[in-house]
Amino acid sequence: MSLDPNNYSLLLSVNYPEDLRLLQKHQLPKFCDELRRYLLNTVSQSSGHFASGLGVVELTVALHYVYNTPFDHLIFDVGHQAYPHKILTGRRDKMHSIRKFKGLHPFPWKEESKYDVLSVGHSSTSISAALGLAIAADKEKKNRKVVAVIGDGAMTAGMAFEALNHAGAINNDMLVILNDNDMSISENVGALNNHLSKILSGEIYTQFRESSKKILSNIPPIKEFAKKTEEYLKGMVSSAAIFEEFGFNYIGPMDGHNVIDLIDTLYNMRNHGGPQLLHIMTKKGKGYKQAELDPIGYHAVPKFTPNEALPTNLCKTPTFSQHFGQWLNDMADIDPKLTAITPAMREGSGMVEFSKRHPDKYYDVGIAEQHAVTLAAGMSIAGLHPIVAIYSSFLQRGYDQFIHDVAIQNIGVLFAIDRAGIVGADGPTHQGAFDLCFLRCVPNLTLMTPSNEQECRHMLYTGHLLNSPAAVRYPRGIGIGQVIGDTMNELDIGKANVVLKGKKCAILCFGTLLQAALPVATQLGATLVDMRFVKPLDKILLDELAKTHQQFVTIEDNSIAGGAGSAVNEYFMSQKYLLPILNLGLPDEFIEQGTQEEIYKLLKLDSVGIEVKIKAYFNS
């Protein structure tokens, strides 16, 4: 995107943070306006995360202006708000490629830039990583500063509080910035509050605070009175007590869109020792009215025309997530004990309508996957019928709870695992590549892989009826575009479905790649099986096929190492079936970003690639 010098005179002068620091402070509000306008124009043409970046323009500018990045370490939690950071750190002219195949990563990425200290994508990792960096900085004695920017949503995760607790205990120098955008800026975040934040972070107040501690340390009653007085002073402005109890010096809240005040406060805090927390208030979508009014809808956007409504009905075919949401509503109407749990993924998991129709059965636990799993366990023990709707890559965070609190106790919880397999533009941090591997080894679990939307509905129903752990994993996006009805059939546990009968070669499919394998099986005259169940396998069918076929192929949208194909290998070896088996799936590497179609083609998991691999393996 070429920049008009008349509209972007300051932005054009800044390619890296050292250029930004050459600007006069009074120029920065105009610079922020240009940066926000550029962000709007680029994302509207390329698609991507949007509202969060708009909300942290001033903060990002202030941080790079005050801190000597990349020598000083700056970490963004999750990273969907890091677009302004990318623009300021040498990647402005590549923003059109973000989230695209071979383009810029959607989140900060270590291999992409020296300014990206930590590769991120999942929530609530920033404070832990920052503390590790702060400990190292203390040991190297070079006065390196460390800053973590975490959103209020990410503070709902236990990991963030574990890190706060540890940081306060060991007292290393670091700054945590809490970006609070859950509410509009109210009266207490105005000129007076910003002034108080600068006073509380200033050198005179800090010296007084520290010297008072020393003077009063031998007079416990007076020391305690002084501490309470300080807490009450801060309490006039904000609820600082919880962070102070963790051992952090709390400053704020202050207006996160006043770049001048932010800079003054950050300069003050940069010179302080120990753990510091700056609480700022921002508006998600700041500067673009539509995004301010609908920050959820504008969180991540397709291509759109500024000042026009977002495109709707880009895909009229319901997605797997939407089919799950419909099934959830239908099931709730007939099961009074049903409950549904999500770790802050209501929209993505298709649960918006359910949350409105059945608010007494809907539980959003925040970004707390571990809690979501064990909460479901407690509900099940008490006689409820819980369903945990969770992304594949997020279930990784609740794995111990899955084993310890659900599987060992063999209690009835259904896991609706969304975003399984290749997810596309979000890249390695979000690919659902491992769920079959880490789930199929767990005893007591029934694990299902639907090949289409109707099968998914039947499997959800089947899993819900079981009084034991069950999981249904399905991909992002649409399947074969089925128009499915209201029927819900209970499937025979562990029973596969033979789609095509052929000779010599048997292709065993786990999941939606069945559609890519269908023309291949037809072309090769092979038997095609929709395996349906990864656990338990249809051993009766496998025994029959082993007697009548000489070649086997397994296909899955999951890591080959330890996946569903490995389960077939293990069974064949246990029965001494010495037959050649080709396992197709995701290779032993982290899968890059790109559309699902691009990645399937790259990995040779489209129809053409599957046929080529089968012929090469068995004809060699």
CSV table of N, CA and C in Angstrom, one decimal, residues 1 8 34-46 50 54 87 287-288 298 304-307:
chain,number,residue,atom,x,y,z
A,1,MET,N,0.8,-1.2,0.0
A,1,MET,CA,0.0,0.0,0.0
A,1,MET,C,0.9,1.2,0.0
A,8,TYR,N,0.2,11.0,5.5
A,8,TYR,CA,1.0,10.2,6.4
A,8,TYR,C,2.4,10.8,6.5
A,34,GLU,N,-2.3,9.1,12.4
A,34,GLU,CA,-1.9,8.5,11.1
A,34,GLU,C,-1.7,7.0,11.2
A,35,LEU,N,-1.2,6.5,12.3
A,35,LEU,CA,-1.0,5.1,12.5
A,35,LEU,C,-2.4,4.4,12.5
A,36,ARG,N,-3.3,5.0,13.3
A,36,ARG,CA,-4.7,4.4,13.3
A,36,ARG,C,-5.3,4.4,12.0
A,37,ARG,N,-5.2,5.4,11.2
A,37,ARG,CA,-5.8,5.5,9.9
A,37,ARG,C,-5.2,4.5,9.0
A,38,TYR,N,-3.8,4.3,9.1
A,38,TYR,CA,-3.1,3.3,8.2
A,38,TYR,C,-3.6,1.9,8.6
A,39,LEU,N,-3.8,1.6,9.9
A,39,LEU,CA,-4.2,0.3,10.3
A,39,LEU,C,-5.6,0.0,9.7
A,40,LEU,N,-6.5,1.0,9.8
A,40,LEU,CA,-7.8,0.9,9.2
A,40,LEU,C,-7.8,0.5,7.7
A,41,ASN,N,-6.9,1.3,7.0
A,41,ASN,CA,-6.9,1.1,5.5
A,41,ASN,C,-6.2,-0.2,5.1
A,42,THR,N,-5.3,-0.7,5.9
A,42,THR,CA,-4.6,-1.9,5.5
A,42,THR,C,-5.4,-3.1,5.9
A,43,VAL,N,-6.0,-3.2,7.1
A,43,VAL,CA,-6.7,-4.4,7.5
A,43,VAL,C,-8.0,-4.5,6.7
A,44,SER,N,-8.6,-3.3,6.4
A,44,SER,CA,-9.9,-3.4,5.6
A,44,SER,C,-9.6,-4.0,4.2
A,45,GLN,N,-8.4,-3.9,3.7
A,45,GLN,CA,-8.0,-4.4,2.4
A,45,GLN,C,-7.5,-5.9,2.4
A,46,SER,N,-7.0,-6.3,3.6
A,46,SER,CA,-6.3,-7.6,3.7
A,46,SER,C,-7.1,-8.6,4.6
A,50,PHE,N,-8.5,-6.6,14.1
A,50,PHE,CA,-8.7,-5.2,13.9
A,50,PHE,C,-9.0,-4.4,15.1
A,54,LEU,N,-6.6,-1.3,17.1
A,54,LEU,CA,-7.1,0.1,17.2
A,54,LEU,C,-7.0,0.7,18.6
A,87,ILE,N,3.8,-2.6,12.6
A,87,ILE,CA,3.9,-1.4,11.7
A,87,ILE,C,5.1,-0.6,12.1
A,287,GLY,N,-11.4,4.9,17.6
A,287,GLY,CA,-11.2,5.7,16.4
A,287,GLY,C,-12.0,5.3,15.1
A,288,TYR,N,-12.7,4.1,15.2
A,288,TYR,CA,-13.5,3.7,14.1
A,288,TYR,C,-14.9,3.4,14.7
A,298,TYR,N,-16.0,-6.8,15.2
A,298,TYR,CA,-14.8,-6.2,14.5
A,298,TYR,C,-13.5,-6.7,15.1
A,304,PHE,N,-13.2,-5.4,4.0
A,304,PHE,CA,-14.4,-4.6,4.1
A,304,PHE,C,-14.1,-3.2,3.6
A,305,THR,N,-15.2,-2.4,3.3
A,305,THR,CA,-15.1,-1.0,2.9
A,305,THR,C,-15.3,-0.1,4.1
A,306,PRO,N,-14.3,0.7,4.4
A,306,PRO,CA,-14.5,1.6,5.6
A,306,PRO,C,-15.8,2.4,5.5
A,307,ASN,N,-16.4,2.6,6.6
A,307,ASN,CA,-17.6,3.4,6.8
A,307,ASN,C,-18.8,2.7,6.1
